[in-house]
PDB file of C-alpha atoms in Angstrom:
ATOM      1  CA  MET A  20       5.033  24.135  -2.953  1.00 49.00           C
ATOM      2  CA  GLY A  21       1.422  24.663  -3.992  1.00 57.00           C
ATOM      3  CA  GLN A  22      -0.825  21.566  -3.524  1.00 60.00           C
ATOM      4  CA  ASP A  23      -1.092  21.097  -7.545  1.00 76.00           C
ATOM      5  CA  ALA A  24       2.703  20.249  -7.162  1.00 82.00           C
ATOM      6  CA  ASP A  25       2.727  18.442  -4.759  1.00 85.00           C
ATOM      7  CA  ALA A  26       0.015  15.554  -6.170  1.00 86.00           C
ATOM      8  CA  ARG A  27       2.461  15.732  -9.294  1.00 89.00           C
ATOM      9  CA  ARG A  28       5.482  15.023  -7.399  1.00 93.00           C
ATOM     10  CA  TRP A  29       3.786  12.399  -4.885  1.00 96.00           C
ATOM     11  CA  LEU A  30       1.326  10.617  -7.248  1.00 95.00           C
ATOM     12  CA  ARG A  31       1.350   9.268 -10.828  1.00 95.00           C
ATOM     13  CA  GLY A  32      -1.627   8.157 -13.139  1.00 91.00           C
ATOM     14  CA  PHE A  33      -1.596   6.105 -16.315  1.00 81.00           C
ATOM     15  CA  GLY A  34      -2.846   8.369 -19.174  1.00 70.00           C
ATOM     16  CA  ARG A  35      -5.628  10.298 -19.376  1.00 59.00           C
ATOM     17  CA  ARG A  36      -7.570  10.529 -15.902  1.00 60.00           C
ATOM     18  CA  ARG A  37     -10.954   9.856 -16.247  1.00 57.00           C
ATOM     19  CA  ALA A  38     -14.568  12.097 -15.352  1.00 57.00           C
ATOM     20  CA  GLY A  39     -15.981   9.188 -13.195  1.00 56.00           C
ATOM     21  CA  LYS A  40     -14.930  10.947 -10.281  1.00 75.00           C
ATOM     22  CA  ARG A  41     -13.944   7.634  -8.175  1.00 88.00           C
ATOM     23  CA  THR A  42     -10.274   7.377  -7.663  1.00 92.00           C
ATOM     24  CA  LEU A  43      -8.396   4.230  -5.943  1.00 94.00           C
ATOM     25  CA  ILE A  44      -4.857   5.183  -4.467  1.00 96.00           C
ATOM     26  CA  CYS A  45      -2.799   2.306  -4.440  1.00 97.00           C
ATOM     27  CA  PHE A  46       0.580   2.456  -2.250  1.00 98.00           C
ATOM     28  CA  PRO A  47       3.845  -0.083  -3.283  1.00 97.00           C
ATOM     29  CA  HIS A  48       5.688  -2.215  -1.198  1.00 95.00           C
ATOM     30  CA  ALA A  49       9.048  -1.825  -0.026  1.00 93.00           C
ATOM     31  CA  GLY A  50      11.296  -1.274  -2.875  1.00 89.00           C
ATOM     32  CA  GLY A  51       8.263  -1.057  -5.042  1.00 91.00           C
ATOM     33  CA  ALA A  52       7.198   1.852  -7.230  1.00 93.00           C
ATOM     34  CA  ALA A  53       4.070   3.064  -8.622  1.00 96.00           C
ATOM     35  CA  SER A  54       4.554   1.434 -12.418  1.00 93.00           C
ATOM     36  CA  PHE A  55       3.801  -1.357 -10.358  1.00 93.00           C
ATOM     37  CA  PHE A  56       0.103  -0.744 -10.824  1.00 95.00           C
ATOM     38  CA  ARG A  57       0.198   0.283 -14.371  1.00 92.00           C
ATOM     39  CA  PRO A  58      -1.859  -2.954 -15.431  1.00 90.00           C
ATOM     40  CA  TRP A  59      -4.338  -1.713 -12.751  1.00 90.00           C
ATOM     41  CA  ARG A  60      -5.818   0.738 -14.979  1.00 86.00           C
ATOM     42  CA  ASP A  61      -7.353  -1.677 -17.863  1.00 88.00           C
ATOM     43  CA  LEU A  62      -8.696  -4.063 -15.486  1.00 92.00           C
ATOM     44  CA  LEU A  63     -10.621  -1.551 -13.285  1.00 90.00           C
ATOM     45  CA  ALA A  64     -14.370   0.030 -14.070  1.00 87.00           C
ATOM     46  CA  PRO A  65     -14.233   2.805 -16.875  1.00 85.00           C
ATOM     47  CA  ASP A  66     -15.450   5.358 -14.246  1.00 85.00           C
ATOM     48  CA  VAL A  67     -12.561   4.632 -11.360  1.00 89.00           C
ATOM     49  CA  ASP A  68      -8.916   5.801 -11.858  1.00 89.00           C
ATOM     50  CA  VAL A  69      -6.432   4.808 -10.871  1.00 92.00           C
ATOM     51  CA  LEU A  70      -2.944   6.804  -9.077  1.00 94.00           C
ATOM     52  CA  ALA A  71      -0.163   5.117  -7.864  1.00 97.00           C
ATOM     53  CA  VAL A  72       2.377   7.003  -4.708  1.00 98.00           C
ATOM     54  CA  GLN A  73       5.824   7.138  -6.111  1.00 97.00           C
ATOM     55  CA  TYR A  74       7.845   7.284  -3.071  1.00 97.00           C
ATOM     56  CA  PRO A  75      11.252   9.697  -2.996  1.00 96.00           C
ATOM     57  CA  GLY A  76      14.325   7.312  -4.332  1.00 93.00           C
ATOM     58  CA  HIS A  77      12.137   5.129  -6.225  1.00 93.00           C
ATOM     59  CA  GLU A  78      12.443   5.472 -10.245  1.00 91.00           C
ATOM     60  CA  ASP A  79      11.724   8.974 -11.327  1.00 93.00           C
ATOM     61  CA  ARG A  80      12.697  10.160  -7.835  1.00 95.00           C
ATOM     62  CA  LEU A  81      15.869   8.601  -7.601  1.00 91.00           C
ATOM     63  CA  ALA A  82      17.656  11.307  -7.264  1.00 90.00           C
ATOM     64  CA  GLU A  83      15.885  12.823  -4.408  1.00 94.00           C
ATOM     65  CA  PRO A  84      16.761  12.479  -0.422  1.00 94.00           C
ATOM     66  CA  LEU A  85      15.004   9.462   1.047  1.00 95.00           C
ATOM     67  CA  VAL A  86      12.454  10.270   4.297  1.00 96.00           C
ATOM     68  CA  GLU A  87      12.923   9.871   7.748  1.00 92.00           C
ATOM     69  CA  SER A  88       9.711   7.831   8.944  1.00 96.00           C
ATOM     70  CA  MET A  89       6.718   6.599   8.466  1.00 97.00           C
ATOM     71  CA  ASN A  90       5.380   9.596   9.587  1.00 96.00           C
ATOM     72  CA  ASP A  91       7.076  11.858   7.825  1.00 97.00           C
ATOM     73  CA  LEU A  92       5.909  10.071   4.361  1.00 98.00           C
ATOM     74  CA  VAL A  93       2.282   9.743   5.569  1.00 98.00           C
ATOM     75  CA  ASN A  94       2.288  13.615   6.247  1.00 97.00           C
ATOM     76  CA  ALA A  95       3.906  14.507   2.942  1.00 97.00           C
ATOM     77  CA  ILE A  96       1.237  12.266   1.213  1.00 97.00           C
ATOM     78  CA  VAL A  97      -1.787  13.270   2.509  1.00 97.00           C
ATOM     79  CA  LYS A  98      -0.800  16.881   1.822  1.00 95.00           C
ATOM     80  CA  ALA A  99      -0.403  15.729  -1.676  1.00 95.00           C
ATOM     81  CA  ILE A 100      -3.480  14.117  -2.398  1.00 94.00           C
ATOM     82  CA  LEU A 101      -5.838  15.998  -0.137  1.00 92.00           C
ATOM     83  CA  PRO A 102      -7.303  18.137  -3.167  1.00 86.00           C
ATOM     84  CA  ILE A 103      -8.205  14.806  -4.580  1.00 84.00           C
ATOM     85  CA  CYS A 104     -10.739  13.766  -1.799  1.00 82.00           C
ATOM     86  CA  ARG A 105     -13.198  15.738  -2.590  1.00 77.00           C
ATOM     87  CA  GLU A 106     -14.395  12.966  -4.783  1.00 78.00           C
ATOM     88  CA  PRO A 107     -14.662   8.946  -3.683  1.00 85.00           C
ATOM     89  CA  VAL A 108     -11.405   7.931  -2.889  1.00 93.00           C
ATOM     90  CA  ALA A 109     -10.433   4.412  -2.032  1.00 96.00           C
ATOM     91  CA  LEU A 110      -7.271   3.293  -0.338  1.00 97.00           C
ATOM     92  CA  PHE A 111      -5.006   0.140  -1.433  1.00 98.00           C
ATOM     93  CA  GLY A 112      -1.753  -1.125   0.128  1.00 98.00           C
ATOM     94  CA  HIS A 113       0.090  -4.027  -0.201  1.00 98.00           C
ATOM     95  CA  SER A 114       2.958  -4.819   2.197  1.00 96.00           C
ATOM     96  CA  MET A 115       4.652  -1.986   3.359  1.00 96.00           C
ATOM     97  CA  GLY A 116       1.994   0.102   1.567  1.00 98.00           C
ATOM     98  CA  ALA A 117      -0.635  -1.591   3.591  1.00 98.00           C
ATOM     99  CA  ILE A 118       0.201   0.327   6.792  1.00 98.00           C
ATOM    100  CA  ALA A 119       0.912   3.825   4.666  1.00 98.00           C
ATOM    101  CA  ALA A 120      -2.291   3.608   3.370  1.00 98.00           C
ATOM    102  CA  TYR A 121      -4.075   2.515   6.749  1.00 98.00           C
ATOM    103  CA  GLU A 122      -1.893   6.123   8.566  1.00 97.00           C
ATOM    104  CA  VAL A 123      -2.989   8.224   5.447  1.00 97.00           C
ATOM    105  CA  ALA A 124      -6.823   6.722   6.028  1.00 97.00           C
ATOM    106  CA  MET A 125      -6.336   7.577   9.589  1.00 96.00           C
ATOM    107  CA  GLN A 126      -5.295  11.430   8.941  1.00 95.00           C
ATOM    108  CA  LEU A 127      -7.611  11.918   6.140  1.00 95.00           C
ATOM    109  CA  GLU A 128     -10.713  10.691   8.199  1.00 94.00           C
ATOM    110  CA  ALA A 129      -9.020  13.154  11.389  1.00 93.00           C
ATOM    111  CA  ARG A 130      -9.399  16.368   8.489  1.00 93.00           C
ATOM    112  CA  GLY A 131     -13.067  15.195   8.162  1.00 92.00           C
ATOM    113  CA  LEU A 132     -12.600  13.509   4.322  1.00 91.00           C
ATOM    114  CA  PRO A 133     -14.132   9.799   4.645  1.00 88.00           C
ATOM    115  CA  VAL A 134     -12.700   7.114   2.745  1.00 94.00           C
ATOM    116  CA  ARG A 135     -15.122   4.790   0.731  1.00 94.00           C
ATOM    117  CA  ALA A 136     -12.870   1.964   1.288  1.00 96.00           C
ATOM    118  CA  LEU A 137      -9.028   0.996   2.531  1.00 97.00           C
ATOM    119  CA  LEU A 138      -7.618  -2.110   1.043  1.00 98.00           C
ATOM    120  CA  VAL A 139      -4.711  -3.566   2.723  1.00 98.00           C
ATOM    121  CA  SER A 140      -2.809  -6.502   1.528  1.00 98.00           C
ATOM    122  CA  ALA A 141       0.294  -9.003   3.018  1.00 97.00           C
ATOM    123  CA  HIS A 142       1.154  -7.099   5.892  1.00 97.00           C
ATOM    124  CA  PRO A 143      -0.032  -7.917   9.331  1.00 97.00           C
ATOM    125  CA  ALA A 144      -2.567  -5.458  11.513  1.00 97.00           C
ATOM    126  CA  PRO A 145      -0.751  -2.559  12.771  1.00 96.00           C
ATOM    127  CA  HIS A 146      -1.039  -3.491  16.608  1.00 95.00           C
ATOM    128  CA  ARG A 147       0.146  -6.763  15.146  1.00 94.00           C
ATOM    129  CA  GLN A 148       3.463  -5.637  13.441  1.00 90.00           C
ATOM    130  CA  ARG A 149       6.063  -7.887  13.964  1.00 87.00           C
ATOM    131  CA  LEU A 150       9.337  -6.404  15.454  1.00 74.00           C
ATOM    132  CA  SER A 151      12.125  -7.523  13.022  1.00 78.00           C
ATOM    133  CA  SER A 152      15.487  -6.251  11.632  1.00 77.00           C
ATOM    134  CA  PRO A 153      16.473  -5.251   8.455  1.00 80.00           C
ATOM    135  CA  PRO A 154      18.852  -6.890   6.672  1.00 78.00           C
ATOM    136  CA  GLN A 155      22.114  -6.850   8.139  1.00 78.00           C
ATOM    137  CA  SER A 156      24.081  -6.659   4.272  1.00 78.00           C
ATOM    138  CA  ASP A 157      23.518  -5.938   0.548  1.00 76.00           C
ATOM    139  CA  ASP A 158      23.318 -10.074  -0.186  1.00 77.00           C
ATOM    140  CA  GLY A 159      20.952  -9.946   2.924  1.00 79.00           C
ATOM    141  CA  TYR A 160      18.826  -7.540   0.852  1.00 77.00           C
ATOM    142  CA  ALA A 161      18.670  -9.226  -2.544  1.00 75.00           C
ATOM    143  CA  TYR A 162      18.170 -12.532  -0.592  1.00 77.00           C
ATOM    144  CA  GLU A 163      14.609 -10.934   0.782  1.00 79.00           C
ATOM    145  CA  ILE A 164      13.548  -9.925  -2.583  1.00 76.00           C
ATOM    146  CA  ALA A 165      14.305 -13.049  -3.922  1.00 75.00           C
ATOM    147  CA  ARG A 166      12.299 -14.968  -1.015  1.00 79.00           C
ATOM    148  CA  LEU A 167       9.515 -13.146  -1.283  1.00 75.00           C
ATOM    149  CA  SER A 168       9.121 -12.876  -4.871  1.00 71.00           C
ATOM    150  CA  GLY A 169       9.724 -15.512  -6.503  1.00 64.00           C
ATOM    151  CA  ASP A 170       9.089 -15.367  -9.870  1.00 59.00           C
ATOM    152  CA  ALA A 171       6.642 -13.004  -9.600  1.00 54.00           C
ATOM    153  CA  LEU A 172       8.786 -10.121  -9.661  1.00 59.00           C
ATOM    154  CA  GLN A 173      12.360  -9.661 -12.218  1.00 61.00           C
ATOM    155  CA  VAL A 174      15.266  -8.992  -9.578  1.00 60.00           C
ATOM    156  CA  PRO A 175      17.955  -6.599 -10.708  1.00 60.00           C
ATOM    157  CA  ASP A 176      21.409  -7.725 -11.631  1.00 59.00           C
ATOM    158  CA  ARG A 177      23.857  -6.892  -8.950  1.00 63.00           C
ATOM    159  CA  GLU A 178      25.304  -3.631 -10.180  1.00 63.00           C
ATOM    160  CA  VAL A 179      21.715  -2.237 -10.587  1.00 61.00           C
ATOM    161  CA  PHE A 180      20.793  -3.748  -8.039  1.00 62.00           C
ATOM    162  CA  ARG A 181      23.343  -2.238  -5.665  1.00 66.00           C
ATOM    163  CA  ASP A 182      23.372   1.341  -7.566  1.00 66.00           C
ATOM    164  CA  LEU A 183      20.001   2.178  -8.335  1.00 72.00           C
ATOM    165  CA  PHE A 184      17.402  -0.614  -6.155  1.00 78.00           C
ATOM    166  CA  LEU A 185      19.568  -0.830  -2.863  1.00 84.00           C
ATOM    167  CA  PRO A 186      19.411   2.359  -1.883  1.00 87.00           C
ATOM    168  CA  ALA A 187      15.612   3.140  -1.477  1.00 89.00           C
ATOM    169  CA  LEU A 188      15.056  -0.473  -0.735  1.00 88.00           C
ATOM    170  CA  ARG A 189      17.142  -0.032   2.536  1.00 91.00           C
ATOM    171  CA  ASN A 190      15.582   2.769   3.649  1.00 93.00           C
ATOM    172  CA  ASP A 191      11.690   1.490   3.018  1.00 94.00           C
ATOM    173  CA  TYR A 192      12.772  -1.637   5.614  1.00 92.00           C
ATOM    174  CA  GLN A 193      13.537   0.944   8.166  1.00 93.00           C
ATOM    175  CA  LEU A 194      10.356   2.554   7.902  1.00 95.00           C
ATOM    176  CA  VAL A 195       8.614  -0.213   8.286  1.00 94.00           C
ATOM    177  CA  CYS A 196      10.841  -1.994  11.293  1.00 92.00           C
ATOM    178  CA  SER A 197      10.735   1.375  12.896  1.00 93.00           C
ATOM    179  CA  TYR A 198       7.525   2.030  12.819  1.00 94.00           C
ATOM    180  CA  ARG A 199       4.969   1.568  15.482  1.00 93.00           C
ATOM    181  CA  HIS A 200       0.605   1.605  15.779  1.00 94.00           C
ATOM    182  CA  ARG A 201      -0.160   3.772  18.081  1.00 88.00           C
ATOM    183  CA  ARG A 202      -3.706   3.509  19.976  1.00 80.00           C
ATOM    184  CA  ARG A 203      -6.366   5.997  18.792  1.00 80.00           C
ATOM    185  CA  GLU A 204      -9.767   5.694  17.090  1.00 90.00           C
ATOM    186  CA  LYS A 205     -11.107   3.215  14.798  1.00 95.00           C
ATOM    187  CA  LEU A 206     -11.489   3.952  11.222  1.00 96.00           C
ATOM    188  CA  GLN A 207     -14.895   4.779   9.923  1.00 94.00           C
ATOM    189  CA  SER A 208     -13.911   3.283   6.621  1.00 94.00           C
ATOM    190  CA  PRO A 209     -14.710  -0.521   5.562  1.00 96.00           C
ATOM    191  CA  ILE A 210     -11.211  -2.175   5.515  1.00 97.00           C
ATOM    192  CA  VAL A 211     -10.837  -5.349   2.826  1.00 97.00           C
ATOM    193  CA  ALA A 212      -8.037  -7.320   4.038  1.00 98.00           C
ATOM    194  CA  LEU A 213      -6.359  -9.726   1.175  1.00 98.00           C
ATOM    195  CA  LEU A 214      -4.648 -12.525   2.244  1.00 97.00           C
ATOM    196  CA  SER A 215      -2.515 -15.238   0.532  1.00 96.00           C
ATOM    197  CA  ASP A 216      -2.396 -18.751   2.179  1.00 93.00           C
ATOM    198  CA  ASP A 217       1.471 -19.375   1.501  1.00 93.00           C
ATOM    199  CA  ASP A 218       2.230 -15.416   2.749  1.00 94.00           C
ATOM    200  CA  THR A 219       5.346 -15.809   5.097  1.00 92.00           C
ATOM    201  CA  GLU A 220       4.704 -12.056   5.849  1.00 93.00           C
ATOM    202  CA  ALA A 221       1.388 -11.907   6.736  1.00 96.00           C
ATOM    203  CA  ASN A 222      -0.856 -15.227   8.252  1.00 96.00           C
ATOM    204  CA  SER A 223      -4.398 -15.176   8.543  1.00 96.00           C
ATOM    205  CA  ASP A 224      -4.624 -14.510  12.191  1.00 97.00           C
ATOM    206  CA  GLU A 225      -2.689 -11.292  11.928  1.00 97.00           C
ATOM    207  CA  MET A 226      -4.488 -10.240   8.476  1.00 98.00           C
ATOM    208  CA  ARG A 227      -7.919 -10.810  10.553  1.00 97.00           C
ATOM    209  CA  ALA A 228      -6.667  -8.806  12.783  1.00 98.00           C
ATOM    210  CA  TRP A 229      -7.152  -5.439  10.367  1.00 98.00           C
ATOM    211  CA  ARG A 230     -11.001  -5.666  11.536  1.00 97.00           C
ATOM    212  CA  GLU A 231     -10.045  -4.231  15.090  1.00 97.00           C
ATOM    213  CA  MET A 232      -8.736  -0.948  13.272  1.00 97.00           C
ATOM    214  CA  THR A 233     -12.675  -0.238  12.181  1.00 96.00           C
ATOM    215  CA  ALA A 234     -16.044   0.508  13.435  1.00 95.00           C
ATOM    216  CA  GLY A 235     -16.962  -0.414   9.981  1.00 94.00           C
ATOM    217  CA  ALA A 236     -17.307  -3.161   7.704  1.00 94.00           C
ATOM    218  CA  PHE A 237     -14.988  -5.767   7.303  1.00 96.00           C
ATOM    219  CA  ASP A 238     -14.240  -8.273   4.742  1.00 95.00           C
ATOM    220  CA  LEU A 239     -11.421 -11.339   3.943  1.00 97.00           C
ATOM    221  CA  GLU A 240     -10.280 -12.058   0.758  1.00 97.00           C
ATOM    222  CA  ARG A 241      -8.468 -15.266   0.704  1.00 97.00           C
ATOM    223  CA  PHE A 242      -5.560 -15.990  -2.372  1.00 97.00           C
ATOM    224  CA  THR A 243      -3.634 -18.592  -3.384  1.00 96.00           C
ATOM    225  CA  GLY A 244       0.228 -17.800  -3.642  1.00 92.00           C
ATOM    226  CA  GLY A 245       2.866 -16.348  -2.027  1.00 93.00           C
ATOM    227  CA  HIS A 246       3.822 -12.892  -0.651  1.00 94.00           C
ATOM    228  CA  PHE A 247       3.349 -11.336  -4.052  1.00 93.00           C
ATOM    229  CA  TYR A 248       0.214 -13.432  -4.871  1.00 95.00           C
ATOM    230  CA  LEU A 249      -1.544 -10.269  -6.815  1.00 93.00           C
ATOM    231  CA  VAL A 250       1.429 -10.434  -9.836  1.00 91.00           C
ATOM    232  CA  GLY A 251      -0.607 -13.570 -11.042  1.00 91.00           C
ATOM    233  CA  GLN A 252      -4.070 -12.622  -9.692  1.00 95.00           C
ATOM    234  CA  VAL A 253      -4.397  -9.090 -10.817  1.00 93.00           C
ATOM    235  CA  GLU A 254      -7.753  -9.694 -12.611  1.00 94.00           C
ATOM    236  CA  ARG A 255      -9.667 -11.093  -9.474  1.00 95.00           C
ATOM    237  CA  VAL A 256      -7.663  -8.437  -7.477  1.00 95.00           C
ATOM    238  CA  ALA A 257      -9.158  -5.529 -10.000  1.00 94.00           C
ATOM    239  CA  ARG A 258     -12.549  -6.939  -8.917  1.00 93.00           C
ATOM    240  CA  ILE A 259     -12.155  -6.430  -5.250  1.00 94.00           C
ATOM    241  CA  MET A 260     -11.089  -2.649  -5.933  1.00 92.00           C
ATOM    242  CA  ASP A 261     -14.080  -2.357  -8.100  1.00 90.00           C
ATOM    243  CA  ARG A 262     -16.376  -3.710  -5.530  1.00 90.00           C
ATOM    244  CA  CYS A 263     -15.225  -1.420  -3.058  1.00 90.00           C
ATOM    245  CA  PHE A 264     -16.816   1.953  -3.856  1.00 86.00           C
ATOM    246  CA  ASP A 265     -20.112  -0.089  -2.949  1.00 82.00           C
ATOM    247  CA  LEU A 266     -19.372  -1.293   0.289  1.00 76.00           C
ATOM    248  CA  PRO A 267     -22.025  -0.981   2.857  1.00 70.00           C
ATOM    249  CA  SER A 268     -20.951   1.534   5.946  1.00 57.00           C
ATOM    250  CA  THR A 269     -22.754  -0.683   8.698  1.00 49.00           C
ATOM    251  CA  PRO A 270     -20.162  -3.541   9.763  1.00 49.00           C
ATOM    252  CA  PHE A 271     -20.582  -7.079   8.621  1.00 42.00           C
ATOM    253  CA  ILE A 272     -18.098  -9.766   8.679  1.00 44.00           C
ATOM    254  CA  GLN A 273     -17.130 -12.589   6.346  1.00 47.00           C
ATOM    255  CA  SER A 274     -13.960 -14.471   6.992  1.00 45.00           C
TER     256      SER A 274
END
């Protein structure tokens, strides 16, 4: 499979690609899909193109085999986005997507392809990963989705959830729960961490610890709300995305 085919398989755009040569690549949460980021395209600056990663088993990749580890997922994504990295690229990941985006950024820098900025949301820094187990039943997964999303996301009815949504969600949880950070060189790209004050999945100390992952700039942006705070505050999130392409390369810290 060629590089263009890999990109088509793994990345989703929302309309014709723009000519601005600045690209934001978004990584969904566990159980999430590329369409989650569809509204962002019209909120970002006209010269910023939005692409979203589509994990196997999600939406139009429903029938494809699921990946077995975070490492396998990251390797496939890196292969798919390499052709895009000739232009300025920033990465954004929410929840599980934050870890995937971080690992992709590490691989890109190791290949000499700098990332303009890494934006991470609602997940502890890699070395502060919580050691947890996935839910033990279908009802447990349904409860988790309802608990974390509140009114932010629409939970499918029981039959749709079990047949179409649950297999990918279960696999995503396994990827996150089995992930372990390996001590390595720090990123050179700036990191912006997005923290919500009522998020039970990532507290202030865990989000601030992302500063230890970079030798570059670090910023911590605070929001109100729960784990899916960004759904109701997407315009402010988009403003942060726009600014990320102009972050300084020298270290600074805000909190």
